[in-house]
Amino acid sequence: MTDPSAMNDAYNRQREAMVNQQVVQRGIHSPPVIEALRKVPREAFISDALREFAYDDTPLPIAERQTISQPYIVAYMLDALQLREGGRVLEIGTGSGYAAALLGEMADEVVTLERYKSLADEARDILQRLGYRNVDVIHSDGTLGWPEKAPYDAIVVAAAAPEIPQRLKEQLAIGGRLVIPVGAHDGQSLRCLTRTSEHDYREEHLTSVRFVPLVGEAGWADREDTSASSKPVTAKKIPARKARSGSTSELIAECAEPLDDEGALDALLERIGDSRVVLIGESSHGTSEFYRYRARITQALIEQKGFDLLAVEADWPDASQIDHYVRDLQTEASQWTAFSRFPTWMWRNEEVREFVDWLHDHNSRITDRTQRVGFHGLDLYSLFTSIDSVLDYLEDVDADAARDARERYSCLAPWRTDPSAYGRAAISGSYRECRADVVTALVELLKKRMEYSSMGGTRYLDAMQNARLVANAERYYYSLYGGNAESWNLRDQHMFDTLKVLLTYRGENTKAVVWEHNSHIGDARATDMRGRGQLNLGQLCREAYGNDAYLIGFGTDTGTVAAAADWGEPMEVMDVQPSLEGSWERLCHEARISAFQLPLRHSRSQVLNKRLLEPQLERAIGVIYRPATELSSHYFKARLAQQFDEYIWFDHTTAITPLTSKTLEGTPDTYPFGL
Ligand code: SAH
């Protein structure tokens, strides 16, 4: 159990950071707004499942497929109201009640209207619990305003209207301001209307925004309400948004499970069932929501289903340091330099650190070390670190063998600074090919398995795995020069072989979670890779474990991502371009649910499943992101329902937070990411 006061401290810190980084640094300084933001606990307005994202720079889903706005945009709108001393305010679109609470801090009296009764009831409860006696939540169509309490010194509308509803204009006090998003569903202009006299208004455009639609008599038609008696829309000439009935997006919306539903995670766990291997993807290497949501799933798998280990797309020796930290619970900071090579941010980030801390905590309650949850790396880029590890190990257990191995590995020595040059030189004959040497080194180590493992099984396993990595990395770098599918396949085959070793060394029923990019964990046979003769980890797992492997993909439309412009270049926070027409992403975006999971293996709609088996574009952002050449650099074709067993969607996402050296200064020097 998490200590509640510690949680509160954590939220207070996050709230402070949110106010500073997302609001003040972006130029909003108005004291009443800032003070209100500092006071209101945003986490209280968010479902348990998404609470940890409460202070993210993003809107989040709430019930009824609505959203709680991004903190910055709420601050921006409140700032635009220019409330000076108290007064009476009308809000349209209570939603979670968060903005109403902020208004409760700033105004004398607040009336807030919400068209969904369930939302109004829930928000009223929360506001009452938090002690907001001056906020009145009313279940009603806000496009008509609330004449009983008019005029209002300010009116703020949190949903997008086709045009400014006349009644709201009428209910504005002279000198008062109305802030409202106006425009079509895929983007609106945020307007500020000031009533300058009985009959005059001044209108200005503030910025571009995107809100859920304002649905009601003087707003958009309710697209879910198809009954003949549905109210006519008074807005003239502006057609109500009509999602093509039966369109793929509409079917997705029907079958999707919004992530804020209390039971969402449980439903996913139930579908995962008794699977032994759960592979969780990501469609970029730098998106915070992906890291955190898969951490959440993983925690549940560990706690509720007894998963034994996590294997990630990182090199074995780096992950070993983390494994040592979380399982041995000892600390040797001075030696720890995990993930210090490009792309460092992929694992050295706040999101991963939080998970590692959790795992450390979880394991510390398990006395038997062999039962603790492990953290391992499947990748093979650590050729020389692995060579050094094998040699260090042999020095300790068998000096003669160490000498022989050193001799063998010296074949690769010329490539220490640039292993990628090895293939060309070896193929052209200008340098020696090292295959026989590295394989012999591995075989020698395997031969002495009994002898060495009696001196310490874990260290032997580690050395053996490093020797295996060296052997596979030699082949990988050798084939790299050819530039064909072979190097990709060698790498994924190595990752699969490593996973197999992990799944057996703890006994038959070992269960593993894998974190890798979608391109590794989604079945290659469902994508363009197949035509290129490429296979991947997801495919190999399905072939080996059948339904005992569960493949979960992730996707997003827009937001920010941490990536580099080119290999070896510094990390930047880049804007993710809106997804392209003809892509899965576009279809999910048009389902208009900000975060959801879509069951594919256990699909609820035959019709939808058939459509999801057609090839469509899919986006993959890796360590590198090149928005200028999106289509050719990042899109490929895939049959979604064959590629994954489940697809998880975050419409708007934010970049991961890399660990900076400043952060590291503040952390105990025992932390495994320490440089
Ligand atoms: N201020 C909210 C944001 C809510 S999103 C928050 O801080 O959480 C917009 C809300 O407007 C949704 O809950 C939606 O149901 C509501 N809404 C849409 N049309 C409405 C209408 N005509 N009257 C009242 N509420 C409406």
XYZ file of C-alpha atoms and ligand atoms in Angstrom:
701
model
C 0.000 0.000 0.000
C 1.152 3.480 -0.735
C 1.342 5.818 2.200
C -1.429 8.432 1.646
C 0.513 11.342 3.104
C 3.459 10.484 0.877
C 1.037 10.438 -2.054
C -0.228 13.863 -1.074
C 3.290 15.194 -0.914
C 3.929 13.766 -4.333
C 0.795 15.410 -5.754
C 1.675 18.715 -4.103
C 5.068 18.629 -5.730
C 3.606 17.719 -9.094
C 1.041 20.496 -8.776
C 3.726 23.034 -8.018
C 5.739 21.842 -11.014
C 2.656 21.956 -13.221
C 1.931 25.555 -12.234
C 5.500 26.644 -12.826
C 6.354 24.733 -15.960
C 3.058 24.540 -17.776
C 1.475 27.834 -16.782
C 3.863 30.478 -15.432
C 6.665 29.684 -17.845
C 4.176 29.958 -20.682
C 3.338 33.463 -19.668
C 0.315 33.317 -17.390
C 0.985 35.312 -14.256
C -2.399 36.535 -13.054
C -2.301 36.057 -9.251
C -5.904 34.846 -8.760
C -5.447 32.183 -11.459
C -2.078 31.021 -10.158
C -3.279 30.916 -6.562
C -6.331 28.892 -7.525
C -4.217 26.435 -9.521
C -1.902 26.026 -6.541
C -4.832 25.170 -4.281
C -7.146 22.863 -6.203
C -6.131 19.178 -6.128
C -6.613 18.177 -9.762
C -6.086 14.523 -8.849
C -9.419 14.561 -6.961
C -11.257 15.056 -10.265
C -9.665 12.155 -12.096
C -10.506 8.451 -11.983
C -8.223 6.120 -10.018
C -6.933 4.556 -13.180
C -5.574 7.812 -14.581
C -4.803 9.656 -11.360
C -1.070 9.435 -11.771
C -1.401 11.487 -14.957
C -3.252 14.240 -13.079
C -0.593 16.897 -13.583
C 0.359 15.980 -17.091
C 0.403 18.640 -19.736
C -2.577 17.083 -21.454
C -6.349 16.659 -21.378
C -7.525 13.365 -19.881
C -10.626 11.269 -20.397
C -13.438 11.377 -17.850
C -16.730 9.479 -17.878
C -19.298 9.798 -20.707
C -16.446 10.055 -23.207
C -15.767 13.638 -22.176
C -12.475 15.175 -21.127
C -10.956 17.240 -18.388
C -9.101 19.995 -20.219
C -5.340 20.388 -20.252
C -4.326 22.465 -17.171
C -2.743 25.133 -19.316
C -5.849 25.713 -21.399
C -7.991 25.982 -18.267
C -5.539 28.542 -16.888
C -5.545 30.353 -20.209
C -9.337 30.636 -20.282
C -9.595 31.719 -16.672
C -6.915 34.306 -17.294
C -8.861 35.614 -20.286
C -11.925 36.166 -18.077
C -9.915 38.820 -16.212
C -11.858 38.306 -12.990
C -10.686 40.946 -10.598
C -12.700 40.918 -7.445
C -14.971 37.958 -7.022
C -18.237 38.375 -8.837
C -20.639 35.828 -10.273
C -19.538 33.372 -12.943
C -21.356 30.933 -15.192
C -19.548 27.872 -16.526
C -20.951 25.697 -19.308
C -19.644 22.126 -19.282
C -18.861 21.100 -15.707
C -17.259 17.854 -16.833
C -15.050 16.710 -13.987
C -15.708 19.869 -11.967
C -12.051 20.873 -11.904
C -12.463 24.227 -13.639
C -15.536 24.889 -11.472
C -13.387 24.397 -8.371
C -10.829 26.864 -9.698
C -13.622 29.338 -10.365
C -14.873 28.647 -6.837
C -11.504 29.901 -5.595
C -11.634 33.022 -7.749
C -15.278 34.148 -7.711
C -17.931 34.783 -5.053
C -20.503 32.628 -6.735
C -20.305 30.018 -9.481
C -23.095 28.368 -11.443
C -21.925 25.463 -13.596
C -24.096 23.548 -16.067
C -23.561 20.021 -17.352
C -25.689 18.088 -19.801
C -24.808 14.630 -18.467
C -26.522 13.929 -15.169
C -23.899 11.376 -14.134
C -21.111 13.929 -14.584
C -23.045 16.652 -12.799
C -23.755 14.336 -9.845
C -20.185 13.158 -9.584
C -18.734 16.665 -9.834
C -21.199 17.953 -7.230
C -20.072 15.226 -4.807
C -16.400 15.970 -5.271
C -16.878 19.737 -4.965
C -18.893 19.247 -1.813
C -16.271 16.949 -0.342
C -13.612 19.536 -1.065
C -15.742 22.211 0.603
C -16.783 24.418 -2.330
C -20.027 25.827 -0.921
C -20.161 28.635 -3.486
C -20.363 26.355 -6.534
C -23.764 25.246 -7.739
C -23.719 22.307 -10.167
C -26.851 22.037 -12.290
C -27.828 19.299 -14.731
C -29.094 21.271 -17.703
C -28.510 22.316 -21.306
C -25.914 25.049 -21.039
C -26.535 26.477 -24.497
C -29.527 28.220 -22.942
C -27.544 29.574 -20.011
C -29.117 29.935 -16.563
C -31.272 33.055 -16.582
C -32.257 32.793 -12.896
C -28.896 34.112 -11.766
C -28.089 36.388 -14.713
C -26.332 38.680 -15.381
C -22.901 37.140 -14.966
C -19.600 38.980 -14.686
C -18.005 36.211 -16.679
C -19.124 33.176 -18.651
C -16.773 30.409 -19.687
C -17.741 27.618 -22.061
C -15.679 24.415 -21.981
C -17.141 22.825 -25.108
C -16.989 23.864 -28.757
C -20.016 25.685 -30.157
C -20.978 26.121 -33.817
C -21.528 29.803 -32.998
C -21.896 31.885 -29.852
C -25.327 31.054 -28.338
C -27.517 34.165 -28.197
C -28.806 33.436 -24.685
C -25.309 33.436 -23.281
C -24.639 36.849 -24.792
C -27.817 38.138 -23.216
C -26.879 36.820 -19.784
C -23.540 38.611 -19.744
C -23.254 41.730 -17.536
C -22.113 44.924 -19.213
C -18.342 44.926 -18.966
C -18.410 41.150 -18.546
C -16.470 38.658 -20.657
C -17.482 35.439 -22.351
C -14.768 32.970 -23.340
C -15.844 30.242 -25.737
C -14.363 27.922 -28.388
C -16.172 28.377 -31.705
C -15.802 26.218 -34.773
C -15.880 22.740 -36.261
C -15.041 19.535 -34.456
C -11.468 19.177 -35.504
C -10.334 22.565 -34.277
C -11.774 25.839 -33.081
C -10.997 29.438 -32.470
C -11.083 30.410 -28.819
C -13.010 33.686 -28.706
C -13.405 36.335 -26.078
C -16.556 38.425 -26.245
C -16.769 41.574 -24.119
C -20.125 43.214 -23.599
C -19.391 46.917 -23.976
C -22.997 48.174 -23.664
C -26.584 46.946 -23.734
C -26.323 46.176 -27.445
C -22.629 46.146 -28.221
C -20.059 43.416 -27.993
C -16.402 43.306 -28.899
C -15.129 39.968 -30.147
C -11.534 38.782 -30.423
C -9.802 35.603 -31.445
C -7.410 34.387 -28.732
C -5.889 31.164 -29.978
C -6.637 27.855 -31.691
C -7.969 25.062 -29.530
C -9.715 21.737 -29.659
C -12.656 20.922 -27.400
C -15.405 18.322 -27.193
C -18.603 19.584 -28.871
C -21.182 21.709 -27.111
C -24.288 19.631 -27.644
C -27.696 21.175 -27.108
C -30.458 23.354 -28.380
C -28.196 26.202 -29.439
C -25.233 23.949 -30.091
C -24.495 20.837 -32.102
C -26.966 18.006 -32.534
C -26.459 14.936 -30.404
C -25.084 12.367 -32.811
C -25.904 9.555 -30.417
C -29.502 10.664 -30.181
C -31.172 9.319 -33.278
C -34.741 9.348 -32.002
C -37.262 11.182 -34.162
C -38.095 13.464 -31.273
C -34.564 14.755 -30.898
C -34.526 18.476 -30.572
C -33.887 20.561 -33.656
C -30.659 22.473 -33.801
C -31.213 26.179 -33.776
C -27.817 27.039 -35.150
C -28.420 27.949 -38.763
C -26.605 26.578 -41.781
C -24.028 24.790 -39.720
C -24.544 21.096 -40.161
C -24.317 18.903 -37.116
C -21.290 16.657 -37.303
C -22.450 13.437 -38.782
C -20.051 10.564 -38.347
C -20.815 8.271 -41.233
C -22.987 5.753 -39.566
C -21.206 2.415 -39.504
C -17.877 4.038 -40.307
C -14.786 2.296 -38.954
C -14.191 5.125 -36.500
C -17.692 4.810 -35.215
C -17.283 1.066 -34.761
C -13.995 1.667 -32.981
C -15.762 4.128 -30.694
C -18.412 1.530 -29.944
C -15.977 -1.265 -29.174
C -13.339 0.807 -27.410
C -13.038 0.723 -23.642
C -12.182 4.214 -22.378
C -9.201 3.932 -20.068
C -10.866 5.941 -17.362
C -13.560 3.302 -16.872
C -12.908 1.858 -13.450
C -12.906 -1.673 -14.797
C -10.666 -1.073 -17.821
C -7.482 -2.539 -16.409
C -9.303 -5.534 -14.945
C -10.955 -6.210 -18.288
C -7.560 -6.188 -19.964
C -6.106 -8.533 -17.341
C -8.987 -10.886 -17.849
C -8.373 -11.018 -21.582
C -4.684 -11.630 -20.967
C -5.824 -14.651 -18.972
C -3.090 -17.216 -18.373
C -0.726 -15.922 -21.041
C 2.908 -16.479 -20.088
C 4.416 -13.761 -22.195
C 2.848 -10.322 -22.438
C 4.545 -8.081 -24.967
C 3.756 -4.408 -24.581
C 4.675 -2.042 -27.376
C 5.012 1.671 -28.029
C 4.821 3.652 -31.240
C 7.728 5.926 -30.263
C 10.696 5.668 -27.924
C 9.886 8.945 -26.234
C 6.221 9.152 -25.224
C 5.446 9.465 -21.545
C 1.941 7.992 -21.641
C 3.211 4.789 -23.242
C 5.886 4.317 -20.607
C 3.553 4.988 -17.751
C 0.591 3.036 -18.917
C 2.635 -0.028 -19.704
C 4.245 0.317 -16.268
C 0.761 0.251 -14.810
C -0.201 -2.857 -16.732
C 3.072 -4.459 -15.699
C 2.543 -3.692 -12.025
C -0.876 -5.321 -12.220
C 0.591 -8.369 -13.969
C 3.245 -8.685 -11.282
C 0.903 -8.136 -8.368
C -2.151 -9.973 -9.579
C -0.796 -12.630 -11.886
C 2.614 -13.351 -10.430
C 4.722 -12.324 -13.427
C 8.376 -13.071 -12.708
C 10.363 -10.730 -14.837
C 10.439 -7.788 -17.187
C 12.583 -7.890 -20.327
C 13.129 -4.662 -22.227
C 14.609 -3.335 -25.477
C 17.915 -2.469 -23.848
C 21.312 -4.105 -23.724
C 21.864 -6.957 -21.321
C 24.693 -5.355 -19.302
C 22.809 -2.074 -18.771
C 19.674 -3.852 -17.653
C 21.792 -6.102 -15.426
C 22.737 -3.085 -13.378
C 19.097 -2.315 -12.831
C 18.430 -5.969 -12.100
C 21.182 -5.912 -9.516
C 19.632 -2.840 -7.964
C 16.094 -4.181 -7.813
C 16.874 -7.772 -6.839
C 20.047 -7.728 -4.768
C 18.928 -4.530 -3.115
C 22.569 -3.600 -2.690
C 24.098 -0.491 -4.118
C 27.339 0.046 -5.896
C 26.815 3.451 -7.378
C 30.356 4.127 -8.454
C 30.274 1.304 -10.982
C 26.904 2.039 -12.394
C 26.733 3.742 -15.734
C 23.610 2.156 -17.151
C 22.191 3.574 -20.378
C 24.916 6.130 -20.832
C 25.193 5.647 -24.594
C 22.937 7.187 -27.240
C 19.918 7.163 -27.038
C 20.177 7.713 -23.305
C 16.676 9.125 -22.830
C 15.060 5.894 -23.934
C 15.734 4.359 -20.510
C 17.244 7.164 -18.473
C 14.015 8.999 -17.864
C 11.713 9.854 -14.995
C 9.065 7.418 -16.139
C 11.432 4.446 -16.061
C 12.966 5.619 -12.828
C 9.579 5.667 -11.185
C 8.916 2.113 -12.278
C 12.349 0.944 -11.159
C 11.759 2.499 -7.752
C 8.450 0.727 -7.517
C 10.058 -2.579 -8.461
C 12.784 -2.083 -5.870
C 10.120 -1.458 -3.289
C 8.045 -4.410 -4.382
C 11.030 -6.754 -4.296
C 12.197 -5.543 -0.915
C 9.114 -7.145 0.578
C 10.062 -10.550 -0.837
C 12.699 -12.255 1.292
C 13.648 -15.053 -1.094
C 15.866 -13.476 -3.745
C 15.012 -16.101 -6.327
C 11.370 -15.059 -6.106
C 12.050 -11.394 -6.750
C 10.990 -9.858 -10.046
C 13.908 -9.472 -12.454
C 14.741 -6.703 -14.942
C 16.581 -7.795 -18.084
C 17.756 -6.484 -21.433
C 17.160 -8.328 -24.683
C 19.170 -6.211 -27.095
C 22.667 -6.716 -28.466
C 24.373 -3.382 -29.040
C 26.735 -3.797 -26.098
C 29.398 -5.796 -27.891
C 32.386 -4.454 -25.980
C 30.768 -3.990 -22.600
C 29.721 -7.610 -22.875
C 33.229 -8.719 -23.835
C 34.575 -6.879 -20.805
C 31.967 -8.499 -18.581
C 32.854 -11.997 -19.728
C 36.546 -11.302 -19.183
C 35.961 -9.832 -15.714
C 33.981 -12.867 -14.760
C 36.584 -15.310 -16.037
C 39.371 -13.409 -14.259
C 37.535 -14.159 -11.030
C 36.738 -17.816 -11.596
C 39.343 -19.209 -13.995
C 42.492 -17.265 -14.919
C 43.547 -19.659 -17.709
C 40.191 -19.475 -19.389
C 40.325 -15.688 -19.068
C 43.628 -15.605 -20.968
C 42.234 -17.740 -23.792
C 39.063 -15.713 -24.056
C 41.021 -12.445 -24.125
C 43.040 -13.779 -27.027
C 39.900 -14.762 -28.914
C 38.060 -11.525 -28.332
C 41.091 -9.493 -29.398
C 40.052 -10.254 -32.973
C 37.310 -7.659 -32.578
C 39.535 -5.097 -30.859
C 40.050 -2.838 -33.926
C 36.305 -2.122 -33.943
C 35.957 -0.971 -30.361
C 35.098 2.596 -31.296
C 32.997 1.721 -34.318
C 31.681 -1.836 -34.526
C 29.615 -0.959 -37.582
C 32.821 -0.795 -39.654
C 33.625 -4.429 -38.891
C 31.401 -6.035 -41.530
C 32.797 -4.136 -44.500
C 36.399 -4.770 -43.491
C 35.831 -8.462 -42.813
C 33.830 -9.063 -45.983
C 36.426 -7.316 -48.143
C 39.129 -9.454 -46.564
C 41.135 -6.494 -45.305
C 40.568 -7.686 -41.738
C 40.037 -11.038 -40.151
C 36.544 -12.428 -39.662
C 36.013 -13.190 -35.963
C 33.092 -15.592 -36.031
C 35.045 -18.707 -35.078
C 36.782 -16.918 -32.208
C 33.663 -15.543 -30.530
C 31.741 -18.778 -30.982
C 34.606 -20.745 -29.451
C 34.662 -18.393 -26.481
C 30.954 -19.031 -25.956
C 31.304 -22.786 -26.359
C 34.157 -22.886 -23.836
C 31.978 -21.103 -21.337
C 29.049 -23.440 -21.945
C 31.295 -26.499 -21.536
C 32.203 -25.447 -18.028
C 28.628 -24.765 -17.042
C 28.560 -27.258 -14.145
C 31.879 -26.203 -12.758
C 31.236 -22.471 -12.982
C 27.619 -22.397 -11.874
C 28.550 -24.198 -8.656
C 30.543 -21.036 -7.890
C 27.485 -18.810 -8.229
C 24.614 -19.405 -10.640
C 23.607 -15.817 -11.217
C 27.038 -14.619 -12.165
C 27.445 -17.550 -14.492
C 24.135 -16.840 -16.179
C 25.166 -13.238 -16.626
C 28.545 -14.133 -18.152
C 27.047 -16.777 -20.391
C 24.424 -14.342 -21.625
C 27.115 -11.765 -22.380
C 29.134 -14.353 -24.310
C 26.028 -15.273 -26.268
C 25.428 -11.605 -26.962
C 28.985 -11.176 -28.270
C 28.557 -14.117 -30.616
C 25.261 -12.791 -31.961
C 26.483 -9.203 -32.115
C 29.440 -10.303 -34.224
C 27.041 -11.746 -36.773
C 24.824 -8.696 -36.482
C 27.621 -6.227 -37.180
C 28.990 -8.471 -39.905
C 25.659 -8.491 -41.716
C 25.020 -4.808 -41.161
C 27.160 -3.913 -44.132
C 24.937 -5.960 -46.425
C 22.053 -3.700 -45.409
C 19.400 -6.349 -45.918
C 16.822 -8.010 -43.711
C 19.452 -10.260 -42.207
C 20.762 -7.899 -39.550
C 17.258 -7.018 -38.402
C 16.400 -10.710 -38.197
C 19.570 -11.563 -36.299
C 18.756 -8.896 -33.771
C 15.166 -10.015 -33.206
C 16.227 -13.652 -33.154
C 18.788 -12.770 -30.484
C 16.121 -10.990 -28.469
C 13.888 -14.025 -28.734
C 16.683 -16.423 -27.756
C 17.458 -14.270 -24.740
C 13.814 -14.231 -23.747
C 13.733 -18.023 -24.031
C 16.740 -18.314 -21.724
C 14.992 -16.064 -19.221
C 11.796 -18.072 -19.462
C 13.561 -21.311 -18.663
C 16.152 -20.440 -16.074
C 13.548 -19.848 -13.418
C 11.613 -22.992 -14.135
C 8.834 -24.065 -16.372
C 6.117 -21.667 -15.380
C 8.083 -18.472 -15.624
C 6.011 -15.537 -16.869
C 7.535 -12.527 -18.566
C 6.497 -9.033 -19.572
C 8.356 -7.516 -22.528
C 8.661 -3.796 -23.309
C 9.740 -3.074 -26.862
C 8.725 -0.919 -29.775
C 5.576 -1.936 -31.687
C 7.820 -2.844 -34.607
C 9.360 -5.642 -32.539
C 6.358 -6.863 -30.603
C 3.585 -6.597 -33.225
C 3.529 -9.696 -35.432
C 5.764 -8.930 -38.448
C 3.630 -11.169 -40.659
C 0.839 -8.595 -40.437
C 3.015 -5.783 -41.774
C 5.209 -4.716 -44.689
C 8.080 -6.496 -42.967
C 6.808 -9.795 -44.235
C 7.387 -8.832 -47.853
C 10.923 -7.794 -46.986
C 11.654 -11.148 -45.400
C 11.835 -9.678 -41.914
C 10.630 -11.394 -38.802
C 10.405 -10.066 -35.273
C 10.029 -10.898 -31.616
C 6.230 -10.785 -31.649
C 6.058 -13.238 -34.526
C 8.593 -15.591 -32.934
C 6.671 -15.507 -29.653
C 3.393 -16.276 -31.390
C 4.994 -19.119 -33.304
C 6.495 -20.548 -30.127
C 3.813 -19.841 -27.538
C 0.600 -19.485 -29.546
C -2.160 -17.947 -27.484
C 0.108 -17.867 -24.449
C 1.694 -14.794 -25.965
C -0.375 -11.596 -25.715
C 0.671 -8.687 -27.944
C -0.345 -5.151 -27.022
C 0.309 -2.223 -29.360
C 0.163 1.499 -28.544
C -0.645 4.510 -30.697
C -1.133 8.268 -30.664
C -2.254 11.137 -32.872
C -0.551 14.335 -31.761
C 1.408 15.879 -28.930
C 5.120 15.921 -28.265
C 7.780 13.252 -28.381
C 11.401 12.976 -27.252
C 13.529 11.998 -30.231
C 16.605 13.010 -32.192
C 16.836 14.427 -35.714
C 19.503 11.882 -36.584
C 21.516 9.090 -35.036
C 23.852 10.483 -32.386
C 22.230 13.912 -32.414
C 20.939 15.435 -29.170
C 17.467 14.653 -27.911
C 14.793 17.222 -28.695
C 11.177 17.535 -27.711
C 9.404 17.575 -31.070
C 5.803 18.083 -32.097
C 4.116 14.952 -33.361
C 2.339 15.714 -36.642
C -1.360 14.884 -36.859
C -1.791 11.389 -38.237
C -2.257 10.923 -41.982
C -5.451 10.139 -43.804
C -5.657 6.407 -44.427
C -3.880 5.457 -41.222
C -5.070 3.483 -38.192
C -4.127 6.504 -36.166
C -6.505 8.733 -38.097
C -9.341 6.250 -37.598
C -8.668 6.025 -33.862
C -8.417 9.785 -33.635
C -11.790 10.107 -35.298
C -13.315 7.776 -32.734
C -12.917 10.836 -30.502
C -12.145 9.111 -27.223
C -8.990 10.497 -25.751
C -7.649 7.269 -24.273
C -8.942 3.776 -24.812
C -8.110 0.117 -25.246
C -9.450 -1.807 -28.178
C -9.689 -5.590 -27.816
C -8.627 -7.236 -31.084
C -8.196 -10.928 -30.352
C -11.357 -10.771 -28.271
C -13.109 -8.292 -30.514
C -16.763 -7.625 -29.876
C -17.629 -6.825 -33.483
C -17.120 -9.134 -36.423
C -17.671 -6.263 -38.797
C -15.023 -4.147 -37.155
C -12.593 -7.003 -36.926
C -12.904 -7.656 -40.622
C -12.069 -4.029 -41.340
C -9.150 -4.090 -38.942
C -7.712 -6.957 -40.966
C -7.371 -4.761 -44.053
C -3.955 -3.180 -44.606
C -3.791 0.499 -43.569
C -0.982 2.906 -42.833
C 0.536 2.834 -39.361
C 3.084 5.211 -37.866
C 6.282 4.206 -36.103
C 8.482 6.837 -34.494
C 11.742 5.473 -33.157
C 14.765 7.116 -31.625
C 14.784 9.336 -34.704
C 11.823 11.445 -35.797
C 11.715 13.215 -39.158
C 8.430 15.075 -39.394
C 9.423 16.602 -42.736
C 9.348 13.206 -44.412
C 6.677 11.571 -42.264
C 5.101 9.340 -44.856
C 8.281 7.795 -46.204
C 10.219 7.791 -42.933
C 7.593 6.646 -40.472
C 4.636 4.974 -42.103
C 4.243 1.390 -43.185
C 1.229 -0.810 -43.850
C -0.220 -3.170 -41.283
C -3.285 -5.268 -40.571
C -4.000 -4.088 -37.073
C -6.104 -6.995 -35.839
C -3.506 -9.517 -36.938
C -0.569 -7.476 -35.687
C -1.758 -7.137 -32.081
C -4.148 -8.782 -29.637
C -5.037 -5.417 -28.165
C -4.447 -1.793 -29.173
C -4.116 1.049 -26.675
C -4.725 4.600 -27.771
C -3.716 7.950 -26.299
C -4.954 10.642 -28.630
C -2.728 13.383 -27.282
C 0.602 12.514 -25.745
C 3.627 14.202 -24.197
C 7.351 13.629 -24.356
C 9.109 11.627 -21.658
C 11.190 13.591 -19.152
C 14.845 12.647 -19.496
C 16.915 12.479 -16.330
C 19.115 15.514 -16.323
C 22.377 15.740 -14.484
C 20.648 18.212 -12.198
C 18.079 15.603 -11.281
C 20.862 13.164 -10.691
C 22.588 15.508 -8.263
C 19.493 15.474 -6.121
C 19.113 11.722 -6.061
C 21.047 9.465 -3.737
C 24.321 8.503 -5.366
C 23.224 4.938 -5.005
C 20.840 5.263 -7.888
C 21.550 2.856 -10.748
C 21.225 5.466 -13.452
C 23.977 7.520 -11.838
C 26.730 8.554 -14.180
N -14.501 22.172 -17.415
C -14.373 20.758 -17.555
C -14.152 20.342 -18.985
C -15.304 19.551 -19.446
S -15.352 19.070 -21.089
C -13.326 20.182 -16.621
O -12.601 20.951 -16.004
O -13.286 18.977 -16.457
C -16.859 19.758 -21.609
C -18.090 19.321 -20.913
O -19.148 20.035 -21.504
C -18.444 17.865 -21.037
O -18.584 17.310 -19.773
C -19.766 17.876 -21.793
O -20.653 16.866 -21.372
C -20.303 19.231 -21.447
N -21.305 19.772 -22.367
C -21.376 19.658 -23.707
N -22.465 20.292 -24.160
C -23.089 20.826 -23.088
C -24.247 21.589 -22.908
N -25.027 21.967 -23.931
N -24.605 21.956 -21.658
C -23.858 21.599 -20.603
N -22.744 20.871 -20.718
C -22.361 20.484 -21.940
